[in-house]
Tab-separated table of C-alpha atoms and ligand atoms in Angstrom:
chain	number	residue	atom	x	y	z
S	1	UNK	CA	99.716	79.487	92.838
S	2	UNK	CA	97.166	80.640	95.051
S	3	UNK	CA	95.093	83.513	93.064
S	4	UNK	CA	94.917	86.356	95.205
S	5	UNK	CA	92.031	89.695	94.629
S	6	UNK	CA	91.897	89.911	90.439
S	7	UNK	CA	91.890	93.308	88.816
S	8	UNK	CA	91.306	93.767	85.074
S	9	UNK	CA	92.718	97.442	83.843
S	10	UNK	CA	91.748	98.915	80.572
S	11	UNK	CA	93.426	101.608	79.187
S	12	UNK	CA	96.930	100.014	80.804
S	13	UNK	CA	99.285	101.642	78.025
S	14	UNK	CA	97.478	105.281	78.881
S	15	UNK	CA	99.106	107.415	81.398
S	16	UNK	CA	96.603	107.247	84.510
S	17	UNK	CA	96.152	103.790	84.282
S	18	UNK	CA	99.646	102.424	83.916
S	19	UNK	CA	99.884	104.690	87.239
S	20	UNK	CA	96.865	103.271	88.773
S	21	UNK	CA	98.245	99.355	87.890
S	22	UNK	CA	101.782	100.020	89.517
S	23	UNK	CA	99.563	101.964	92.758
S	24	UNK	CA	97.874	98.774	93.146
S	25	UNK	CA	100.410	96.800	93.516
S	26	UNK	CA	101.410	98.890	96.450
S	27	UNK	CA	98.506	98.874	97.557
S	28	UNK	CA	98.547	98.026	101.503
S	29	UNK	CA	94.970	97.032	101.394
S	30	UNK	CA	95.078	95.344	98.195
S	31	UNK	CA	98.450	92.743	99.627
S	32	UNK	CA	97.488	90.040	97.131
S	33	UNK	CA	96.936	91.666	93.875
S	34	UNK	CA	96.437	89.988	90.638
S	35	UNK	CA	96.188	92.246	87.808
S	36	UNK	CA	95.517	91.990	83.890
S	37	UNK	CA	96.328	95.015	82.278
S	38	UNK	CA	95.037	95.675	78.618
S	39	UNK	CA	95.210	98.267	76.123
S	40	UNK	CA	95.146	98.557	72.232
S	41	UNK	CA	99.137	99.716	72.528
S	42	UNK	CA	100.561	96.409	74.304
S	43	UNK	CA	101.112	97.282	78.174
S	44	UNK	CA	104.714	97.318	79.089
S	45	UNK	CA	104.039	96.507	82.819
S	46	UNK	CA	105.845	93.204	83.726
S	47	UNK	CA	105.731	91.504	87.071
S	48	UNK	CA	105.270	88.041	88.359
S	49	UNK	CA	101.441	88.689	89.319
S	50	UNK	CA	100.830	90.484	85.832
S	51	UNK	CA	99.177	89.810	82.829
S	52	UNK	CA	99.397	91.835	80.193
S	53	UNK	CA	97.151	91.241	76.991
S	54	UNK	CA	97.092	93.736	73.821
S	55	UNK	CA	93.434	94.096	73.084
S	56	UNK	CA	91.104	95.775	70.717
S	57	UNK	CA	88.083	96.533	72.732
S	58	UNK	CA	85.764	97.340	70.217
S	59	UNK	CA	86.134	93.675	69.466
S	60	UNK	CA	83.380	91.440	72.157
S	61	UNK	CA	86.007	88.374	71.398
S	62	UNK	CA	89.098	90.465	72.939
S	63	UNK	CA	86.703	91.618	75.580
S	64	UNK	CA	85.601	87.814	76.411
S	65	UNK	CA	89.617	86.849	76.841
S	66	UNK	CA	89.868	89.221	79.567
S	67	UNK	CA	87.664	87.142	81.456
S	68	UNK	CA	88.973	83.577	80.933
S	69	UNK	CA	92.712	83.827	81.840
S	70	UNK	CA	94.210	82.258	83.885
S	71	UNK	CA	93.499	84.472	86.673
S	72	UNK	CA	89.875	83.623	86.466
S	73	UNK	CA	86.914	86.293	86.745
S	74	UNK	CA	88.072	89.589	87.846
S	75	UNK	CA	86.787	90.942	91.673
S	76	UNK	CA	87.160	94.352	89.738
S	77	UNK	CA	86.926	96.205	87.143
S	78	UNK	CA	88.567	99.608	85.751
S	79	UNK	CA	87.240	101.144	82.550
S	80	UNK	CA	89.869	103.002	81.952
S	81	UNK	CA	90.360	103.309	77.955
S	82	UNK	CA	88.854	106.109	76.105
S	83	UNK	CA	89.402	108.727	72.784
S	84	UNK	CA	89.710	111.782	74.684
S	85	UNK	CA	88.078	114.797	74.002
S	86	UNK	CA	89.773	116.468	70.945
S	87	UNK	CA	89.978	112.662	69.241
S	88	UNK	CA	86.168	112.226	69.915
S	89	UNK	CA	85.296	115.440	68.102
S	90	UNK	CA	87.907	115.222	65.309
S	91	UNK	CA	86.464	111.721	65.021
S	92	UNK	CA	82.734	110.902	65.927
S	93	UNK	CA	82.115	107.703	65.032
S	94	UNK	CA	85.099	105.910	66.741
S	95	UNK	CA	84.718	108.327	69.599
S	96	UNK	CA	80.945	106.366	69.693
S	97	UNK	CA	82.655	102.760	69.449
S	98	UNK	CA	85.191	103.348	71.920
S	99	UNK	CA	83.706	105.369	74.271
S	100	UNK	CA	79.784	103.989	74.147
S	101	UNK	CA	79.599	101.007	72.044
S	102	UNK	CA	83.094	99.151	73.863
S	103	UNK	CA	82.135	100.525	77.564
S	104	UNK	CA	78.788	98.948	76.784
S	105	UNK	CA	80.609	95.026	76.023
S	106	UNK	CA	82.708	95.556	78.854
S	107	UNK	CA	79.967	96.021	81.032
S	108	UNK	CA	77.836	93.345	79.498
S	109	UNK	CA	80.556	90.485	80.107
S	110	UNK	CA	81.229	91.339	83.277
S	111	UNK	CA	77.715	91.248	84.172
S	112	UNK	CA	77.836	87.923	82.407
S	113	UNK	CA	80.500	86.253	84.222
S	114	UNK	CA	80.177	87.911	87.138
S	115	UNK	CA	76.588	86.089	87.027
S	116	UNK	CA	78.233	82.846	86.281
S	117	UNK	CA	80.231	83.259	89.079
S	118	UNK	CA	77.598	84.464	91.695
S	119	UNK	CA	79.388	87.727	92.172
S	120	UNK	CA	78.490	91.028	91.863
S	121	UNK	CA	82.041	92.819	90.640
S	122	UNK	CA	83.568	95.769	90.859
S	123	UNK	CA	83.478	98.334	87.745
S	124	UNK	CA	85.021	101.593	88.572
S	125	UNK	CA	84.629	104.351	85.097
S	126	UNK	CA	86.551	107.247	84.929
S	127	UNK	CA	84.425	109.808	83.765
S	128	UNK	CA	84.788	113.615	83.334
S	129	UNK	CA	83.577	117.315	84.003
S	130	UNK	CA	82.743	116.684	80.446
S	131	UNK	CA	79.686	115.797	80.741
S	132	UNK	CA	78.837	119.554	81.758
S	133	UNK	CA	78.335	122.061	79.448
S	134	UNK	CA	76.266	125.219	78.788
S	135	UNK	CA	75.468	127.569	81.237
S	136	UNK	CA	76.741	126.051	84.752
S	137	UNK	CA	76.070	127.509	88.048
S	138	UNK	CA	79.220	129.109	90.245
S	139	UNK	CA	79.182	125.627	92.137
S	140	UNK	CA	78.779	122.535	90.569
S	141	UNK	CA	76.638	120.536	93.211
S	142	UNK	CA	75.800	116.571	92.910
S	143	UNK	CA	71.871	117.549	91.720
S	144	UNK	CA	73.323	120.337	88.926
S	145	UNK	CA	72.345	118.742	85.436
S	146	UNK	CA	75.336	117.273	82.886
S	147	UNK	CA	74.073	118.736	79.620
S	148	UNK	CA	77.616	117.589	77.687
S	149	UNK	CA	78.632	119.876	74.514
S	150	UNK	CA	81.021	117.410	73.255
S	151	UNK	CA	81.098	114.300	71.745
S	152	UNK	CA	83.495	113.239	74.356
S	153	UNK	CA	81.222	114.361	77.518
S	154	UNK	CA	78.208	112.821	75.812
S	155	UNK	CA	79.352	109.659	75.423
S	156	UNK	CA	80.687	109.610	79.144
S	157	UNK	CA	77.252	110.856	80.349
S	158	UNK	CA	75.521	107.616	78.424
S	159	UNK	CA	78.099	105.340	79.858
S	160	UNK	CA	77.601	106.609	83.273
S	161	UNK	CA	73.662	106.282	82.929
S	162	UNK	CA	74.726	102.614	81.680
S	163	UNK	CA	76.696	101.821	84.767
S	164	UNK	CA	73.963	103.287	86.874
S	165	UNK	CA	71.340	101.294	85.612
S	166	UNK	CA	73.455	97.806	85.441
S	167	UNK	CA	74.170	98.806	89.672
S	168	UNK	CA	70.581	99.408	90.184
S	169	UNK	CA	69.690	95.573	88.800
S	170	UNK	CA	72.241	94.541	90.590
S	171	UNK	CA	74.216	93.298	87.538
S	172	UNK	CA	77.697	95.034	88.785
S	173	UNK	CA	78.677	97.294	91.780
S	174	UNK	CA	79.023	100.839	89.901
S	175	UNK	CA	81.540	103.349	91.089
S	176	UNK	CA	81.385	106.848	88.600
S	177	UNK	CA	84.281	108.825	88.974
S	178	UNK	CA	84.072	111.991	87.189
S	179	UNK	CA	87.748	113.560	87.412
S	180	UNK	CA	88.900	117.180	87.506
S	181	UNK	CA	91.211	118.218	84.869
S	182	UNK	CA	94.414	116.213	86.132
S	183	UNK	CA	97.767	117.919	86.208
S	184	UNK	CA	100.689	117.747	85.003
S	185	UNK	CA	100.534	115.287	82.793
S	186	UNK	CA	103.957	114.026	81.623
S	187	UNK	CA	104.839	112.935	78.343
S	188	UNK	CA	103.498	114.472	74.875
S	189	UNK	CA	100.502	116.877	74.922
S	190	UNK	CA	97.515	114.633	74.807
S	191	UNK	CA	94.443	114.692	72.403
S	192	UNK	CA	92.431	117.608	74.415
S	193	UNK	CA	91.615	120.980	74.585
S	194	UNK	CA	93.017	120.769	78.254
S	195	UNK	CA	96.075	119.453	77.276
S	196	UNK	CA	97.599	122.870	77.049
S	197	UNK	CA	97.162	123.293	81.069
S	198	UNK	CA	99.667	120.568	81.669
S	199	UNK	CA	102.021	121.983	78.768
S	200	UNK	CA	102.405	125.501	80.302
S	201	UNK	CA	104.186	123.829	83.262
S	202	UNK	CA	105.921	120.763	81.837
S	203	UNK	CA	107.778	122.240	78.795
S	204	UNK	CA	109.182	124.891	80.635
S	205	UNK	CA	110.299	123.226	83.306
S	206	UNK	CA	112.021	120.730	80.759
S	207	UNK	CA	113.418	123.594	79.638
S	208	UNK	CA	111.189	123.459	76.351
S	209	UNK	CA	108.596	126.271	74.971
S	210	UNK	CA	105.060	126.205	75.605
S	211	UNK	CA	102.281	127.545	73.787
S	212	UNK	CA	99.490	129.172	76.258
S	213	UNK	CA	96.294	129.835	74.028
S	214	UNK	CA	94.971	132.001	77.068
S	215	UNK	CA	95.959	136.124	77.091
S	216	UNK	CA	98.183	137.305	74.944
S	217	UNK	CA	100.621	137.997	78.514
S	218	UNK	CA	101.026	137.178	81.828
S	219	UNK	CA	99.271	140.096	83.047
S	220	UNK	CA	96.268	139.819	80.621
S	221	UNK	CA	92.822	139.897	82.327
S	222	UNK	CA	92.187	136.827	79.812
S	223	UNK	CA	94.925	134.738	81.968
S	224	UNK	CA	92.133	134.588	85.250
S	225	UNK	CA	90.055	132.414	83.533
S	226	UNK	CA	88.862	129.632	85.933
S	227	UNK	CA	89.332	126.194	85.783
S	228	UNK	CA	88.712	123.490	88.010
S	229	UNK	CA	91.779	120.891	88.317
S	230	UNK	CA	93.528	118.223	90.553
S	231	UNK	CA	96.971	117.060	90.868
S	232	UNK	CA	97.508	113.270	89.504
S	233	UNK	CA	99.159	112.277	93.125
S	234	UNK	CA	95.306	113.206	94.540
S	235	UNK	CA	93.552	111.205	91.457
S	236	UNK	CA	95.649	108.047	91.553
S	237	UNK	CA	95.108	108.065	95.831
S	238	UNK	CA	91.505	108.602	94.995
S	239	UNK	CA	91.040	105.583	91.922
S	240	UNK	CA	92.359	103.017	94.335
S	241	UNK	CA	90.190	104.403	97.397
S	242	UNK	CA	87.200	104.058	95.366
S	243	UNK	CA	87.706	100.598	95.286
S	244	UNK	CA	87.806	100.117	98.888
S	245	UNK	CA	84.509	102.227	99.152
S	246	UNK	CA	81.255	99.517	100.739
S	247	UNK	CA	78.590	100.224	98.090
S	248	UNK	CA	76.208	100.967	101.455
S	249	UNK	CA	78.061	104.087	101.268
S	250	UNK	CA	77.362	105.590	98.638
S	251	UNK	CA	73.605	107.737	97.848
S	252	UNK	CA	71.130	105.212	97.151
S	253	UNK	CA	69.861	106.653	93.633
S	254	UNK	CA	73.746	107.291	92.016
S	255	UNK	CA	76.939	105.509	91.864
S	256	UNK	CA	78.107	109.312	90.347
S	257	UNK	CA	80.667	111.169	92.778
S	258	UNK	CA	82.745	114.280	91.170
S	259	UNK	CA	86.338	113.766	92.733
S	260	UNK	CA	87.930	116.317	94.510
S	261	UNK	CA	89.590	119.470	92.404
S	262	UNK	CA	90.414	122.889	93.532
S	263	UNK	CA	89.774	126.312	91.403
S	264	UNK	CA	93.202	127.227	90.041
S	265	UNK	CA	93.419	130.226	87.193
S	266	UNK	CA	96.049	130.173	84.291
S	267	UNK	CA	97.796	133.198	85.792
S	268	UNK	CA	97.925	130.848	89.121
S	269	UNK	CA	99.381	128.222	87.482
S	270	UNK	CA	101.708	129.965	85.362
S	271	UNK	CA	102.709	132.403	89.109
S	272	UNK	CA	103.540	128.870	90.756
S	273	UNK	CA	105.555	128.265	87.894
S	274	UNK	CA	107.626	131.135	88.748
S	275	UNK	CA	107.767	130.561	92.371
S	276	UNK	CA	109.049	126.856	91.779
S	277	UNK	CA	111.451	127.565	88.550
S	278	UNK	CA	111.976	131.409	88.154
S	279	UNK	CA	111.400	134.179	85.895
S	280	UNK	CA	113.456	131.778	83.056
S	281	UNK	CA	110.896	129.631	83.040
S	282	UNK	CA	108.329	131.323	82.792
S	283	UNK	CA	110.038	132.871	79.802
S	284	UNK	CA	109.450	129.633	78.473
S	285	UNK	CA	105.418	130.089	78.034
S	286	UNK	CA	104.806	132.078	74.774
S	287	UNK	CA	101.688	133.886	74.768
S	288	UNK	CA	99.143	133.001	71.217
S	289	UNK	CA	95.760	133.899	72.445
S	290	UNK	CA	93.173	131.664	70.958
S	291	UNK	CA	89.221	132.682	70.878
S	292	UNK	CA	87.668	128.966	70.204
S	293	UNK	CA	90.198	127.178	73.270
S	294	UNK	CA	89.207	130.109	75.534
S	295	UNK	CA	85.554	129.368	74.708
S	296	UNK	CA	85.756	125.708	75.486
S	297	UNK	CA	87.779	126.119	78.699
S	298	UNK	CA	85.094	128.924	79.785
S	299	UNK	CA	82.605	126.280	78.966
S	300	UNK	CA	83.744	123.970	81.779
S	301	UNK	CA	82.825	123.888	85.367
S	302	UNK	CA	84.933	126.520	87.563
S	303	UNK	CA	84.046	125.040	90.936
S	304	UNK	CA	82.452	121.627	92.381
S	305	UNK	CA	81.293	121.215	95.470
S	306	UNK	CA	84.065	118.300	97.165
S	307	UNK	CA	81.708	117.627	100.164
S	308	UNK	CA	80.064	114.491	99.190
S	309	UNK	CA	83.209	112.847	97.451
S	310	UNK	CA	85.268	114.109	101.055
S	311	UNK	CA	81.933	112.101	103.063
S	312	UNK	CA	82.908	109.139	100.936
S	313	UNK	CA	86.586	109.187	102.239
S	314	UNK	CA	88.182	110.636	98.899
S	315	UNK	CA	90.937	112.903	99.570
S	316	UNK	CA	91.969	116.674	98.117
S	317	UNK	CA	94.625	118.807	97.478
S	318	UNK	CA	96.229	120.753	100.116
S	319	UNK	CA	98.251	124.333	99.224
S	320	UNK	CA	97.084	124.863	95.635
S	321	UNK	CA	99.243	125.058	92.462
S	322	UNK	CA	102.650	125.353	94.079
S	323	UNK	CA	102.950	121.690	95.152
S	324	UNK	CA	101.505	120.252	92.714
S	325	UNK	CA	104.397	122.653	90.406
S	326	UNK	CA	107.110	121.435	92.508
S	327	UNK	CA	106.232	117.668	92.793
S	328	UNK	CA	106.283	117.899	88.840
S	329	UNK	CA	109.762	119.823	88.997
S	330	UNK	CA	110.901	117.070	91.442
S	331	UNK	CA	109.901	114.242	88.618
S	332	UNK	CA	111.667	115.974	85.669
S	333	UNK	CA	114.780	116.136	87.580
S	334	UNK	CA	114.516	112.105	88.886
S	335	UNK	CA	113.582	111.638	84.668
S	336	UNK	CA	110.095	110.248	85.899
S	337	UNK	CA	108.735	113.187	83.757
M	1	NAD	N1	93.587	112.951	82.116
M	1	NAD	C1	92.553	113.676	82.515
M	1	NAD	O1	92.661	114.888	82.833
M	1	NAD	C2	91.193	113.032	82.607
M	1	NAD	C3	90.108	113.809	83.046
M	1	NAD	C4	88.853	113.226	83.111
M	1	NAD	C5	88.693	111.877	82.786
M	1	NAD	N2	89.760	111.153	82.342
M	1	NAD	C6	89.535	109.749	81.966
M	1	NAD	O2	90.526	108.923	82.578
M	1	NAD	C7	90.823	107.805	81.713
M	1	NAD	C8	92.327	107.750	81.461
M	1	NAD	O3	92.738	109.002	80.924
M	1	NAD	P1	94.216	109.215	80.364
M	1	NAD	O4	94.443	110.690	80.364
M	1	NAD	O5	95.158	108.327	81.097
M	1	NAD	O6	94.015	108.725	78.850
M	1	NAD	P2	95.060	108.108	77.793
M	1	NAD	O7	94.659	108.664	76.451
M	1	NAD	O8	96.467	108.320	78.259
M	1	NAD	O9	94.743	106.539	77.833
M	1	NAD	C9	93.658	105.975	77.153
M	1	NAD	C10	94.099	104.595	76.649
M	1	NAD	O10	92.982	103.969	75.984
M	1	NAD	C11	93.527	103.136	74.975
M	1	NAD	N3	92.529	102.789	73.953
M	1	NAD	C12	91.970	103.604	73.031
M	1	NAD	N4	91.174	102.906	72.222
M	1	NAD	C13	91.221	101.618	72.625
M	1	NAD	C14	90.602	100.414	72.164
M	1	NAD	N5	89.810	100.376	71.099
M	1	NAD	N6	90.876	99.270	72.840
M	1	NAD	C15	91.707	99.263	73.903
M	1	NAD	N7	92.325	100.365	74.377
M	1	NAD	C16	92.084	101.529	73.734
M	1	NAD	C17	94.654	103.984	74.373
M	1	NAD	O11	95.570	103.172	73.650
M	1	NAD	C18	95.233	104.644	75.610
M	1	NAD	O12	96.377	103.942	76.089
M	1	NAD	C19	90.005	108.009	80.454
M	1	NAD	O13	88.803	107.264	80.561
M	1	NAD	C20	89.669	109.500	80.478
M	1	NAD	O14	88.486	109.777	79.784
M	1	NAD	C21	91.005	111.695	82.257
């Protein structure tokens, strides 16, 4: 067997990067993919050019197999695995190990065998508007300042500086993806405040009730709150473009690039849910108007400014909430959803 481009996944059993695994071996420009996928929850992916390896990565021994399969030394990496927001601030101290202390390992053999090897590879973090917080400015530019108010966006911001730093001694070839909010996320609501963004369209167009913590109606002035989102078809094009980025590309000082979002508000959202299902479904979405969620959500960046991320070649969404309502629609009635 002739061992074609190796990719290492973290997070594999999580819902983007199970997506991301299966995109890659579509990939056109990745034709000779060799992937090992790993998560804590054993990966269900299967396929002839597939390992899949249960892990605990707060372990440096787990971390070490990765690297000694028999695919060999990944080409590239994606840190993928996380406690997300609401886990990190029930839980602080495994929101640390995770998020800081297992990022850090990862990143420490790779440099390792990567040095062993002569490489430089690939390690591609998904990071998060999270790391903003406090007062923001109505655009989010590349030089505005993450001050994180989370436990979540703080220990993203000290992996990213990590990542920088390893790039700038040449130790691994950085790529910082901070995501938008990505919608609609299938499945059960995850652990985050956000979580509820993806619920007001999913449930009801499963037919299902849906709390929405914003307003206490439609019509409430409450419900044109800002947020600042982007669909999952946009993210998962944009996590396997990154990897085709040259590193010449990108600013000399940063490996940091905020992806592409658009400004949607949760009477938008909840409007293209009408346009797409009807007036049922948005019977479905029952109003319980909660102070501390709409604090947090206010909290986060409305708007980022996509031109550096479009230089790059990363793409956005066209025609707002609607399509990105009706793709979802399209998924629940395949059972994809
Ligand atoms: N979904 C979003 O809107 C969004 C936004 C910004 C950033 N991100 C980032 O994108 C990445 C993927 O997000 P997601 O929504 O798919 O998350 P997810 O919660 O679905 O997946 C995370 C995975 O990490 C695994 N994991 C947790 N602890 C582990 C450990 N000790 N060892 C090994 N694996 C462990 C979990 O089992 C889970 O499968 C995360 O890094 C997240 O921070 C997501």
């Amino acid at each position: 067997m002739t061992i074609g481009e190796v990719v290492l996944l973290t997070g594999a059993s999580g819902w983007l990067a199970s997506r991301v695994a299966d995109a890659l071996l579509k990939d056109p420009l990745t034709p000779n993919a060799f992937l090992i996928v790993t998560d804590i929850a054993k990966p269900r992916l299967e396929a002839d050019n597939v390992i899949a390896v249960q892990a605990d990565l707060t372990d440096n021994d787990q971390i070490d197999s990765l690297f000694t399969t028999a695919y060999g030394v990944p080409d590239t990496v994606y840190c993928m695995h996380g406690i997300m927001s609401r886990g990190s601030e029930d839980n602080f101290d495994l929101g640390l190990k995770v998020n800081v202390d297992s990022v850090r390992s990862l990143l420490e053999t790779t440099r390792k065998h990567g040095n062993l090897k002569g490489k430089s590879i690939k390690f591609i973090f998904t990071s998060g508007l999270a790391v903003y917080g406090g007062p923001l400015p109505p655009i989010v530019e590349p030089d505005t300042s993450p001050t994180p108010q989370s436990a979540y966006g703080t220990s993203k911001l000290i992996s990213e500086l990590l990542i920088n730093e390893y790039t700038r001694r040449g130790f691994i070839d950085g790529r910082i993806l901070r995501l938008p909010t990505v919608i609609v996320r299938p499945g059960q609501p995850a652990a985050a405040t956000s979580a509820f963004l993806s619920a007001i369209i999913r449930e009801p167009l499963k037919g299902e009730v849906a709390i929405c913590p914003i307003g206490n109606s439609f019509d409430s002035p409450q419900t044109e709150l800002k947020t600042w989102v982007a669909s999952s078809k946009s993210i998962l094009q944009n996590l396997i473009i990154a990897k085709h980025i040259p590193a010449s590309k990108f600013t000399p000082h940063t490996r940091v690039v905020c992806l592409p979002g658009f400004t949607t508000t949760v009477r938008e959202m909840l409007e293209a849910l009408r346009q797409v299902s009807g007036p049922e479904a948005l019977r479905r979405v029952v109003f319980r108007d909660d102070e501390t969620d709409r604090r947090i959500v206010r909290s986060w960046p409305e708007k980022a400014d996509n031109s550096y991320a479009l230089s790059l070649g990363f793409v956005k969404d066209e025609g707002g909430m609607v399509p990105v309502v009706r793709r979802f629609k399209d998924d629940v009635q395949a059972g994809l959803a």
